[in-house]
Amino acid sequence: MPNHVAGILLAAGESKRLGQPKQLLDWKGKPFVRQVAETALASLLDSVIVVTGAAAAEVSAALDGLPVTLVHNPRFAEGQSTSVQAGLAALPPQARAALFLVSDQPQLPVALIDTLRAQHAASSAPIVATLVDDQRSNPVLFDRVTFPHFAELQGDVGGRALFSRFQVTWVPWLDASLSIDVDTLEDYERLKRAAG
């Protein structure tokens, strides 16, 4: 497929401040990570990779039966950069772009993923990113031209470190709940209230 776009779901974090794996928090009867994976699979993405780390066995079990590629990042404690790199290393060779997803956006709509993918297909922009209330948010799509630069990332740094080096095409999205990072139980409650 000449325009293969893969989803990379980052689900390796330790959730230290939360005190439990955020990937496994409940969202309408499903773990966060499964809900995001199902959304990605329902979208126009051509394949979905899930990077595990902390609580890998439980996260893998939460994804049981889904047609995703599981990749374990043994270096997850070193920060997000290692999970991003593990996900990119697992991409199929024909992948033209990767869309990074995070596990604490269970309310993510299929339509946003498809809009980001369509914007990339139309423009071949190096980076296509979500904009919520004038703030950058996830998910973010990276064209393969950016992939070599991910090797330079270290520690708890993700792809946003490349925003200053490549042209970014912004996709405005009207859903303030997408800007909520679930790092504490209070954040979790706020997300449930905001997203209904």
CSV table of C-alpha atoms in Angstrom, one decimal:
chain,number,residue,atom,x,y,z
A,1,MET,CA,0.0,0.0,0.0
A,2,PRO,CA,1.8,3.2,-1.1
A,3,ASN,CA,0.2,5.4,1.5
A,4,HIS,CA,0.5,3.1,4.5
A,5,VAL,CA,-0.1,5.0,7.8
A,6,ALA,CA,0.4,3.1,11.0
A,7,GLY,CA,-0.8,4.0,14.4
A,8,ILE,CA,1.6,3.7,17.3
A,9,LEU,CA,-0.2,3.6,20.7
A,10,LEU,CA,2.2,4.5,23.5
A,11,ALA,CA,1.1,2.4,26.5
A,12,ALA,CA,4.3,1.9,28.4
A,13,GLY,CA,4.3,4.6,31.0
A,14,GLU,CA,4.6,4.0,34.8
A,15,SER,CA,1.9,6.5,35.8
A,16,LYS,CA,3.9,7.3,39.0
A,17,ARG,CA,1.7,10.2,40.1
A,18,LEU,CA,-1.5,8.3,39.5
A,19,GLY,CA,-0.3,5.3,41.6
A,20,GLN,CA,-1.8,2.8,39.1
A,21,PRO,CA,-1.4,2.1,35.4
A,22,LYS,CA,-3.5,4.7,33.6
A,23,GLN,CA,-3.6,2.4,30.6
A,24,LEU,CA,-5.9,0.2,32.7
A,25,LEU,CA,-8.3,2.8,34.1
A,26,ASP,CA,-11.9,2.1,33.2
A,27,TRP,CA,-13.7,3.9,30.4
A,28,LYS,CA,-17.3,2.8,30.1
A,29,GLY,CA,-16.5,-0.8,30.9
A,30,LYS,CA,-13.2,-1.1,29.0
A,31,PRO,CA,-9.6,-0.3,30.0
A,32,PHE,CA,-8.3,3.0,28.5
A,33,VAL,CA,-5.8,1.2,26.3
A,34,ARG,CA,-8.3,-1.1,24.8
A,35,GLN,CA,-10.7,1.8,24.0
A,36,VAL,CA,-8.0,3.8,22.2
A,37,ALA,CA,-6.8,0.7,20.3
A,38,GLU,CA,-10.4,-0.1,19.2
A,39,THR,CA,-10.8,3.5,18.0
A,40,ALA,CA,-7.5,3.3,16.1
A,41,LEU,CA,-8.6,0.0,14.5
A,42,ALA,CA,-12.0,1.5,13.5
A,43,SER,CA,-10.2,4.4,11.7
A,44,LEU,CA,-8.5,4.5,8.3
A,45,LEU,CA,-5.1,3.6,9.8
A,46,ASP,CA,-3.5,0.7,8.0
A,47,SER,CA,-2.0,-1.0,11.0
A,48,VAL,CA,-1.8,-0.5,14.8
A,49,ILE,CA,1.2,-1.0,17.0
A,50,VAL,CA,1.0,-0.9,20.8
A,51,VAL,CA,4.1,-0.2,22.8
A,52,THR,CA,4.0,-1.8,26.3
A,53,GLY,CA,6.3,-1.3,29.2
A,54,ALA,CA,5.1,-1.0,32.8
A,55,ALA,CA,2.3,-3.5,33.6
A,56,ALA,CA,3.0,-5.1,30.2
A,57,ALA,CA,1.2,-8.4,31.0
A,58,GLU,CA,-1.9,-6.6,32.2
A,59,VAL,CA,-1.9,-4.2,29.2
A,60,SER,CA,-1.4,-7.1,26.8
A,61,ALA,CA,-4.2,-9.0,28.4
A,62,ALA,CA,-6.5,-5.9,28.1
A,63,LEU,CA,-5.8,-6.0,24.3
A,64,ASP,CA,-6.6,-9.7,23.9
A,65,GLY,CA,-8.2,-10.6,20.6
A,66,LEU,CA,-7.5,-7.2,18.9
A,67,PRO,CA,-5.5,-7.3,15.6
A,68,VAL,CA,-2.6,-5.1,16.9
A,69,THR,CA,1.1,-5.6,17.0
A,70,LEU,CA,2.4,-5.7,20.5
A,71,VAL,CA,6.0,-4.4,21.1
A,72,HIS,CA,7.5,-4.4,24.5
A,73,ASN,CA,9.9,-1.6,25.5
A,74,PRO,CA,12.2,-2.9,28.2
A,75,ARG,CA,13.7,0.6,28.6
A,76,PHE,CA,10.3,2.2,29.4
A,77,ALA,CA,11.7,3.6,32.7
A,78,GLU,CA,14.1,5.8,30.7
A,79,GLY,CA,11.2,7.9,29.4
A,80,GLN,CA,8.9,8.3,26.5
A,81,SER,CA,11.7,8.7,23.9
A,82,THR,CA,12.4,5.0,24.2
A,83,SER,CA,8.8,4.0,23.6
A,84,VAL,CA,8.6,6.2,20.6
A,85,GLN,CA,11.8,4.6,19.2
A,86,ALA,CA,10.5,1.1,19.9
A,87,GLY,CA,7.3,1.9,18.1
A,88,LEU,CA,9.1,3.3,15.0
A,89,ALA,CA,11.4,0.3,15.0
A,90,ALA,CA,8.3,-2.0,14.6
A,91,LEU,CA,6.8,-0.1,11.7
A,92,PRO,CA,6.3,-2.1,8.5
A,93,PRO,CA,8.8,-1.1,5.8
A,94,GLN,CA,6.1,0.4,3.6
A,95,ALA,CA,4.9,2.8,6.3
A,96,ARG,CA,4.8,6.3,4.9
A,97,ALA,CA,3.8,7.9,8.2
A,98,ALA,CA,3.1,7.1,11.9
A,99,LEU,CA,0.3,8.5,14.0
A,100,PHE,CA,1.2,8.6,17.7
A,101,LEU,CA,-1.6,7.9,20.1
A,102,VAL,CA,-1.6,8.0,23.9
A,103,SER,CA,-3.5,5.7,26.2
A,104,ASP,CA,-5.1,8.5,28.3
A,105,GLN,CA,-7.4,9.7,25.5
A,106,PRO,CA,-10.2,7.1,25.6
A,107,GLN,CA,-12.6,9.7,24.3
A,108,LEU,CA,-10.6,10.1,21.1
A,109,PRO,CA,-13.0,10.1,18.1
A,110,VAL,CA,-12.3,8.1,14.9
A,111,ALA,CA,-13.0,11.2,12.9
A,112,LEU,CA,-10.0,13.0,14.3
A,113,ILE,CA,-7.6,10.2,13.4
A,114,ASP,CA,-9.1,10.1,9.9
A,115,THR,CA,-8.9,13.9,9.5
A,116,LEU,CA,-5.2,13.9,10.5
A,117,ARG,CA,-4.5,11.1,8.0
A,118,ALA,CA,-6.5,12.9,5.2
A,119,GLN,CA,-4.6,16.1,5.9
A,120,HIS,CA,-1.3,14.3,5.5
A,121,ALA,CA,-2.4,12.5,2.3
A,122,ALA,CA,-3.4,15.9,0.8
A,123,SER,CA,-0.3,17.8,1.8
A,124,SER,CA,2.5,15.4,2.6
A,125,ALA,CA,3.3,17.7,5.5
A,126,PRO,CA,6.1,16.4,7.7
A,127,ILE,CA,4.0,16.8,10.8
A,128,VAL,CA,0.2,17.0,11.2
A,129,ALA,CA,-0.9,17.8,14.7
A,130,THR,CA,-4.1,18.4,16.7
A,131,LEU,CA,-4.9,21.8,18.0
A,132,VAL,CA,-7.4,22.2,20.9
A,133,ASP,CA,-8.1,25.6,22.2
A,134,ASP,CA,-5.0,27.0,20.6
A,135,GLN,CA,-2.9,24.3,22.4
A,136,ARG,CA,-1.2,21.4,20.7
A,137,SER,CA,-2.6,18.1,21.7
A,138,ASN,CA,-2.5,14.4,20.7
A,139,PRO,CA,-2.6,12.6,18.4
A,140,VAL,CA,0.2,13.7,16.1
A,141,LEU,CA,1.1,12.3,12.7
A,142,PHE,CA,4.7,12.2,11.5
A,143,ASP,CA,5.8,11.6,7.9
A,144,ARG,CA,8.6,9.2,7.3
A,145,VAL,CA,11.0,12.1,6.5
A,146,THR,CA,11.0,12.8,10.2
A,147,PHE,CA,11.8,9.2,11.4
A,148,PRO,CA,15.6,9.4,11.4
A,149,HIS,CA,15.5,12.4,13.8
A,150,PHE,CA,13.7,10.3,16.5
A,151,ALA,CA,16.9,8.5,17.1
A,152,GLU,CA,18.3,11.7,18.7
A,153,LEU,CA,15.6,11.9,21.4
A,154,GLN,CA,16.5,11.0,24.9
A,155,GLY,CA,14.7,10.8,28.3
A,156,ASP,CA,11.1,11.7,28.7
A,157,VAL,CA,10.8,13.5,25.4
A,158,GLY,CA,8.4,12.6,22.6
A,159,GLY,CA,8.0,13.7,19.0
A,160,ARG,CA,7.1,17.3,20.0
A,161,ALA,CA,10.8,17.9,20.2
A,162,LEU,CA,10.8,17.9,16.4
A,163,PHE,CA,8.1,20.6,16.0
A,164,SER,CA,10.8,23.3,15.7
A,165,ARG,CA,12.6,21.4,13.0
A,166,PHE,CA,9.8,20.7,10.6
A,167,GLN,CA,6.8,22.4,9.2
A,168,VAL,CA,3.7,21.6,11.2
A,169,THR,CA,0.2,21.5,9.8
A,170,TRP,CA,-2.3,22.1,12.5
A,171,VAL,CA,-5.8,20.5,12.6
A,172,PRO,CA,-8.1,22.5,14.9
A,173,TRP,CA,-10.5,20.3,16.9
A,174,LEU,CA,-13.4,21.4,19.1
A,175,ASP,CA,-13.1,19.0,22.1
A,176,ALA,CA,-11.6,20.5,25.2
A,177,SER,CA,-11.5,17.1,26.9
A,178,LEU,CA,-8.6,16.1,24.5
A,179,SER,CA,-6.3,18.5,26.3
A,180,ILE,CA,-6.7,16.7,29.7
A,181,ASP,CA,-3.7,14.6,30.7
A,182,VAL,CA,-4.6,11.9,33.1
A,183,ASP,CA,-1.8,12.0,35.7
A,184,THR,CA,-3.9,12.0,38.9
A,185,LEU,CA,-7.2,10.6,40.0
A,186,GLU,CA,-8.5,14.2,40.0
A,187,ASP,CA,-7.6,14.4,36.3
A,188,TYR,CA,-9.4,11.1,35.7
A,189,GLU,CA,-12.6,12.4,37.3
A,190,ARG,CA,-12.2,15.7,35.3
A,191,LEU,CA,-12.0,13.7,32.1
A,192,LYS,CA,-15.1,11.6,32.9
A,193,ARG,CA,-17.0,14.8,33.6
A,194,ALA,CA,-15.7,16.6,30.5
A,195,ALA,CA,-16.2,13.8,28.1
A,196,GLY,CA,-19.4,12.4,29.5
